PDB file of C-alpha atoms in Angstrom:
ATOM      1  CA  MET A 254     -16.319 -22.363   5.384  1.00 75.00           C
ATOM      2  CA  LEU A 255     -13.078 -24.292   5.684  1.00 80.00           C
ATOM      3  CA  LEU A 256     -11.976 -22.872   2.355  1.00 77.00           C
ATOM      4  CA  ASP A 257     -12.555 -19.371   3.690  1.00 78.00           C
ATOM      5  CA  TYR A 258     -10.273 -19.996   6.650  1.00 82.00           C
ATOM      6  CA  LEU A 259      -7.682 -21.519   4.324  1.00 83.00           C
ATOM      7  CA  ILE A 260      -7.782 -18.485   2.038  1.00 79.00           C
ATOM      8  CA  ALA A 261      -7.517 -16.077   4.951  1.00 80.00           C
ATOM      9  CA  GLY A 262      -4.598 -18.016   6.394  1.00 81.00           C
ATOM     10  CA  LEU A 263      -2.792 -18.037   3.062  1.00 82.00           C
ATOM     11  CA  LEU A 264      -3.315 -14.289   2.652  1.00 81.00           C
ATOM     12  CA  LEU A 265      -1.959 -13.573   6.128  1.00 81.00           C
ATOM     13  CA  THR A 266       1.016 -15.873   5.550  1.00 82.00           C
ATOM     14  CA  GLY A 267       1.780 -14.193   2.249  1.00 80.00           C
ATOM     15  CA  GLY A 268       1.607 -10.724   3.734  1.00 79.00           C
ATOM     16  CA  GLY A 269       3.814 -11.785   6.623  1.00 80.00           C
ATOM     17  CA  PHE A 270       6.427 -13.276   4.289  1.00 82.00           C
ATOM     18  CA  ALA A 271       6.477 -10.152   2.130  1.00 78.00           C
ATOM     19  CA  LEU A 272       6.896  -7.987   5.225  1.00 78.00           C
ATOM     20  CA  ILE A 273       9.704 -10.191   6.592  1.00 80.00           C
ATOM     21  CA  GLY A 274      11.495 -10.100   3.245  1.00 79.00           C
ATOM     22  CA  SER A 275      11.291  -6.342   3.038  1.00 77.00           C
ATOM     23  CA  TYR A 276      12.405  -5.993   6.657  1.00 77.00           C
ATOM     24  CA  GLY A 277      15.412  -8.142   5.842  1.00 77.00           C
ATOM     25  CA  LEU A 278      16.106  -5.968   2.809  1.00 75.00           C
ATOM     26  CA  ALA A 279      16.068  -2.882   4.975  1.00 73.00           C
ATOM     27  CA  ARG A 280      17.988  -4.224   7.967  1.00 73.00           C
ATOM     28  CA  LEU A 281      20.747  -6.598   6.841  1.00 72.00           C
ATOM     29  CA  SER A 282      24.240  -5.224   6.518  1.00 72.00           C
ATOM     30  CA  ASP A 283      25.794  -6.523   3.298  1.00 73.00           C
ATOM     31  CA  PHE A 284      24.432  -6.636  -0.231  1.00 72.00           C
ATOM     32  CA  TYR A 285      24.891 -10.387  -0.484  1.00 74.00           C
ATOM     33  CA  LYS A 286      23.066 -10.859   2.791  1.00 74.00           C
ATOM     34  CA  ARG A 287      20.430  -8.409   1.660  1.00 75.00           C
ATOM     35  CA  LEU A 288      19.750 -10.461  -1.444  1.00 77.00           C
ATOM     36  CA  HIS A 289      18.486 -13.383   0.659  1.00 78.00           C
ATOM     37  CA  GLY A 290      15.426 -11.703   2.109  1.00 75.00           C
ATOM     38  CA  PRO A 291      13.533 -10.456  -0.963  1.00 77.00           C
ATOM     39  CA  THR A 292      14.405 -13.240  -3.368  1.00 80.00           C
ATOM     40  CA  LYS A 293      13.130 -15.985  -1.124  1.00 78.00           C
ATOM     41  CA  ALA A 294      10.578 -14.477   1.188  1.00 75.00           C
ATOM     42  CA  THR A 295       8.928 -12.087  -1.220  1.00 75.00           C
ATOM     43  CA  THR A 296       8.491 -14.697  -3.888  1.00 79.00           C
ATOM     44  CA  LEU A 297       7.043 -17.075  -1.291  1.00 83.00           C
ATOM     45  CA  GLY A 298       4.717 -14.341  -0.009  1.00 81.00           C
ATOM     46  CA  VAL A 299       3.448 -13.455  -3.460  1.00 82.00           C
ATOM     47  CA  GLY A 300       3.105 -17.184  -4.152  1.00 83.00           C
ATOM     48  CA  CYS A 301       0.895 -17.618  -1.070  1.00 84.00           C
ATOM     49  CA  ILE A 302      -1.288 -14.659  -2.069  1.00 82.00           C
ATOM     50  CA  LEU A 303      -1.642 -15.991  -5.620  1.00 83.00           C
ATOM     51  CA  ILE A 304      -2.569 -19.468  -4.356  1.00 83.00           C
ATOM     52  CA  ALA A 305      -5.244 -17.871  -2.160  1.00 81.00           C
ATOM     53  CA  SER A 306      -6.540 -15.885  -5.111  1.00 80.00           C
ATOM     54  CA  SER A 307      -6.733 -18.934  -7.350  1.00 81.00           C
ATOM     55  CA  LEU A 308      -8.550 -20.853  -4.578  1.00 80.00           C
ATOM     56  CA  LEU A 309     -11.015 -17.992  -4.363  1.00 77.00           C
ATOM     57  CA  SER A 310     -11.623 -18.007  -8.098  1.00 74.00           C
ATOM     58  CA  LEU A 311     -11.861 -21.804  -8.002  1.00 73.00           C
ATOM     59  CA  ARG A 312     -14.737 -21.464  -5.552  1.00 71.00           C
ATOM     60  CA  GLY A 313     -16.532 -19.096  -7.904  1.00 66.00           C
ATOM     61  CA  SER A 314     -17.845 -19.851 -11.327  1.00 60.00           C
ATOM     62  CA  ALA A 315     -14.910 -19.559 -13.691  1.00 62.00           C
ATOM     63  CA  LEU A 316     -11.291 -20.557 -13.129  1.00 62.00           C
ATOM     64  CA  SER A 317      -9.180 -17.708 -14.423  1.00 65.00           C
ATOM     65  CA  LEU A 318      -5.747 -18.265 -15.872  1.00 73.00           C
ATOM     66  CA  HIS A 319      -4.294 -14.985 -14.638  1.00 72.00           C
ATOM     67  CA  GLU A 320      -3.064 -16.326 -11.315  1.00 75.00           C
ATOM     68  CA  LEU A 321      -1.412 -19.299 -12.963  1.00 78.00           C
ATOM     69  CA  LEU A 322       0.260 -17.053 -15.520  1.00 80.00           C
ATOM     70  CA  ILE A 323       1.525 -14.625 -12.877  1.00 80.00           C
ATOM     71  CA  THR A 324       2.829 -17.463 -10.696  1.00 80.00           C
ATOM     72  CA  LEU A 325       4.598 -19.157 -13.587  1.00 82.00           C
ATOM     73  CA  PHE A 326       6.172 -15.956 -14.813  1.00 82.00           C
ATOM     74  CA  LEU A 327       7.265 -14.858 -11.340  1.00 81.00           C
ATOM     75  CA  LEU A 328       8.814 -18.234 -10.555  1.00 82.00           C
ATOM     76  CA  ILE A 329      10.744 -18.101 -13.816  1.00 83.00           C
ATOM     77  CA  SER A 330      11.863 -14.495 -13.616  1.00 82.00           C
ATOM     78  CA  ALA A 331      12.897 -14.192  -9.944  1.00 81.00           C
ATOM     79  CA  PRO A 332      16.017 -16.441 -10.067  1.00 82.00           C
ATOM     80  CA  VAL A 333      17.141 -14.890 -13.339  1.00 84.00           C
ATOM     81  CA  SER A 334      16.962 -11.358 -11.981  1.00 82.00           C
ATOM     82  CA  ALA A 335      18.692 -12.394  -8.733  1.00 82.00           C
ATOM     83  CA  HIS A 336      21.488 -14.042 -10.731  1.00 82.00           C
ATOM     84  CA  LEU A 337      21.959 -10.944 -12.875  1.00 82.00           C
ATOM     85  CA  LEU A 338      21.984  -8.714  -9.786  1.00 80.00           C
ATOM     86  CA  VAL A 339      24.720 -10.809  -8.170  1.00 80.00           C
ATOM     87  CA  LYS A 340      26.707 -10.695 -11.410  1.00 79.00           C
ATOM     88  CA  ALA A 341      26.340  -6.918 -11.495  1.00 78.00           C
ATOM     89  CA  ALA A 342      27.398  -6.584  -7.854  1.00 77.00           C
ATOM     90  CA  LEU A 343      30.448  -8.814  -8.426  1.00 76.00           C
ATOM     91  CA  HIS A 344      31.300  -6.757 -11.472  1.00 75.00           C
ATOM     92  CA  LEU A 345      31.150  -3.548  -9.459  1.00 74.00           C
ATOM     93  CA  ASP A 346      33.057  -4.976  -6.497  1.00 70.00           C
ATOM     94  CA  PRO A 347      35.829  -7.356  -7.582  1.00 66.00           C
ATOM     95  CA  ARG A 348      37.143  -7.632  -4.018  1.00 66.00           C
ATOM     96  CA  ALA A 349      34.207  -9.910  -3.199  1.00 61.00           C
ATOM     97  CA  LYS A 350      35.589 -12.643  -5.393  1.00 64.00           C
ATOM     98  CA  PRO A 351      37.660 -15.272  -3.568  1.00 67.00           C
ATOM     99  CA  PRO A 352      41.424 -15.035  -4.194  1.00 70.00           C
ATOM    100  CA  LEU A 353      43.167 -17.352  -6.590  1.00 72.00           C
ATOM    101  CA  PRO A 354      44.960 -20.379  -5.139  1.00 76.00           C
ATOM    102  CA  PRO A 355      48.697 -19.904  -4.660  1.00 79.00           C
ATOM    103  CA  GLU A 356      51.055 -20.962  -7.425  1.00 76.00           C
ATOM    104  CA  GLN A 357      53.174 -23.998  -6.782  1.00 68.00           C
TER     105      GLN A 357
ATOM    106  CA  MET B 238       1.572  -5.319   5.962  1.00 57.00           C
ATOM    107  CA  LEU B 239       2.236  -4.992   2.250  1.00 57.00           C
ATOM    108  CA  ALA B 240       2.132  -1.214   2.448  1.00 61.00           C
ATOM    109  CA  LEU B 241       4.640  -1.322   5.304  1.00 58.00           C
ATOM    110  CA  ALA B 242       6.820  -3.641   3.212  1.00 57.00           C
ATOM    111  CA  MET B 243       6.673  -1.177   0.323  1.00 59.00           C
ATOM    112  CA  VAL B 244       7.677   1.676   2.636  1.00 59.00           C
ATOM    113  CA  LEU B 245      10.709  -0.365   3.758  1.00 58.00           C
ATOM    114  CA  ASN B 246      11.601  -1.030   0.106  1.00 58.00           C
ATOM    115  CA  LEU B 247      11.334   2.649  -0.714  1.00 58.00           C
ATOM    116  CA  TRP B 248      13.593   3.481   2.208  1.00 57.00           C
ATOM    117  CA  ARG B 249      16.215   1.112   0.835  1.00 56.00           C
ATOM    118  CA  VAL B 250      15.848   2.578  -2.661  1.00 57.00           C
ATOM    119  CA  LEU B 251      16.491   6.068  -1.337  1.00 58.00           C
ATOM    120  CA  ARG B 252      19.264   5.126   1.069  1.00 59.00           C
ATOM    121  CA  GLY B 253      20.976   2.145  -0.578  1.00 56.00           C
ATOM    122  CA  PRO B 254      24.754   2.589  -0.494  1.00 62.00           C
ATOM    123  CA  ALA B 255      25.441   1.150  -3.934  1.00 63.00           C
ATOM    124  CA  LEU B 256      23.730   0.744  -7.271  1.00 67.00           C
ATOM    125  CA  PRO B 257      22.841  -3.000  -6.943  1.00 70.00           C
ATOM    126  CA  ASP B 258      21.065  -2.275  -3.666  1.00 73.00           C
ATOM    127  CA  ARG B 259      18.806   0.178  -5.389  1.00 77.00           C
ATOM    128  CA  ILE B 260      18.105  -2.208  -8.247  1.00 77.00           C
ATOM    129  CA  LEU B 261      17.287  -4.997  -5.795  1.00 76.00           C
ATOM    130  CA  ALA B 262      15.000  -2.688  -3.847  1.00 77.00           C
ATOM    131  CA  LEU B 263      13.186  -1.672  -7.023  1.00 78.00           C
ATOM    132  CA  ASP B 264      12.790  -5.354  -7.905  1.00 80.00           C
ATOM    133  CA  THR B 265      11.263  -6.089  -4.506  1.00 78.00           C
ATOM    134  CA  LEU B 266       9.126  -2.982  -4.798  1.00 79.00           C
ATOM    135  CA  TYR B 267       7.462  -4.129  -7.987  1.00 81.00           C
ATOM    136  CA  ILE B 268       6.905  -7.603  -6.581  1.00 81.00           C
ATOM    137  CA  ASN B 269       5.198  -6.092  -3.542  1.00 78.00           C
ATOM    138  CA  ALA B 270       3.118  -3.810  -5.748  1.00 79.00           C
ATOM    139  CA  LEU B 271       2.042  -6.899  -7.671  1.00 82.00           C
ATOM    140  CA  ALA B 272       0.931  -8.589  -4.447  1.00 78.00           C
ATOM    141  CA  LEU B 273      -0.998  -5.469  -3.465  1.00 78.00           C
ATOM    142  CA  LEU B 274      -2.747  -5.431  -6.847  1.00 81.00           C
ATOM    143  CA  VAL B 275      -3.706  -9.088  -6.461  1.00 79.00           C
ATOM    144  CA  LEU B 276      -5.134  -8.266  -3.035  1.00 78.00           C
ATOM    145  CA  LEU B 277      -7.155  -5.411  -4.542  1.00 79.00           C
ATOM    146  CA  GLY B 278      -8.398  -7.777  -7.234  1.00 78.00           C
ATOM    147  CA  ILE B 279      -9.571 -10.214  -4.566  1.00 75.00           C
ATOM    148  CA  ARG B 280     -11.212  -7.420  -2.603  1.00 74.00           C
ATOM    149  CA  PHE B 281     -13.160  -5.883  -5.479  1.00 76.00           C
ATOM    150  CA  GLY B 282     -13.797  -9.086  -7.385  1.00 72.00           C
ATOM    151  CA  THR B 283     -12.815  -7.897 -10.845  1.00 73.00           C
ATOM    152  CA  THR B 284     -10.325  -9.538 -13.179  1.00 72.00           C
ATOM    153  CA  LEU B 285      -8.983  -6.173 -14.331  1.00 80.00           C
ATOM    154  CA  TYR B 286      -6.480  -6.002 -11.468  1.00 78.00           C
ATOM    155  CA  PHE B 287      -5.000  -9.360 -12.436  1.00 78.00           C
ATOM    156  CA  GLU B 288      -4.268  -8.161 -15.942  1.00 79.00           C
ATOM    157  CA  VAL B 289      -2.595  -5.063 -14.519  1.00 83.00           C
ATOM    158  CA  ALA B 290      -0.544  -7.292 -12.195  1.00 80.00           C
ATOM    159  CA  LEU B 291       0.515  -9.458 -15.146  1.00 82.00           C
ATOM    160  CA  VAL B 292       1.672  -6.419 -17.130  1.00 85.00           C
ATOM    161  CA  ILE B 293       3.551  -5.104 -14.084  1.00 84.00           C
ATOM    162  CA  ALA B 294       5.271  -8.488 -13.666  1.00 82.00           C
ATOM    163  CA  LEU B 295       6.443  -8.459 -17.295  1.00 84.00           C
ATOM    164  CA  LEU B 296       7.614  -4.843 -17.278  1.00 87.00           C
ATOM    165  CA  GLY B 297       9.297  -5.108 -13.894  1.00 83.00           C
ATOM    166  CA  PHE B 298      11.280  -8.170 -14.943  1.00 83.00           C
ATOM    167  CA  VAL B 299      12.416  -6.473 -18.155  1.00 84.00           C
ATOM    168  CA  GLY B 300      13.351  -3.343 -16.222  1.00 84.00           C
ATOM    169  CA  THR B 301      15.433  -5.259 -13.696  1.00 81.00           C
ATOM    170  CA  ILE B 302      17.222  -7.146 -16.461  1.00 81.00           C
ATOM    171  CA  ALA B 303      17.927  -3.901 -18.319  1.00 81.00           C
ATOM    172  CA  LEU B 304      19.327  -2.188 -15.210  1.00 80.00           C
ATOM    173  CA  ALA B 305      21.555  -5.148 -14.310  1.00 77.00           C
ATOM    174  CA  ARG B 306      22.782  -5.293 -17.878  1.00 78.00           C
ATOM    175  CA  TYR B 307      23.554  -1.592 -17.790  1.00 79.00           C
ATOM    176  CA  VAL B 308      25.658  -2.121 -14.676  1.00 75.00           C
ATOM    177  CA  LEU B 309      27.453  -5.076 -16.262  1.00 75.00           C
ATOM    178  CA  ARG B 310      28.186  -3.706 -19.709  1.00 74.00           C
ATOM    179  CA  GLN B 311      27.461   0.033 -19.489  1.00 69.00           C
ATOM    180  CA  ASP B 312      25.306  -0.552 -22.538  1.00 64.00           C
ATOM    181  CA  ILE B 313      21.814  -1.981 -22.780  1.00 59.00           C
ATOM    182  CA  ILE B 314      21.397  -2.625 -26.483  1.00 61.00           C
ATOM    183  CA  GLU B 315      24.507  -4.052 -28.064  1.00 57.00           C
TER     184      GLU B 315
END
């Protein structure tokens, strides 16, 4: 009974975080600001949903490894893809780099 | 909520002013699709959806890396 409420709360939290991240992606003005929303909030939202799913399968008969695998892979791959996206954006827009310090 | 999030992602993919915006929106889109598949797996109680979500996670990550690499080097396979 308590576990049911916990799972429902985690699912709602995950959906809310995913929605907030996507809203930030759609609304913020700059690309570097826009990167904040999805990379943090969406990963957290999917993490909440996966935790709820693994709790649900823990309550059943067999503990499946799929949720653990998805969580592990997502937590590894999200920072790498965000890093590469920022590198690509800096490559396309060199004005975003800070200027060099003045020569003495 | 997840469907609404995916609609917002799709709007950014179609509108996005530059190429990295579109890549970022596609990245978020596959992550949201993965969450939706996990929800479907919970709802219908089969493990098939989790395998599909795992494959989508792998392919989406590789796709994002390939697109970012294309923007960086103009060449995917060196």
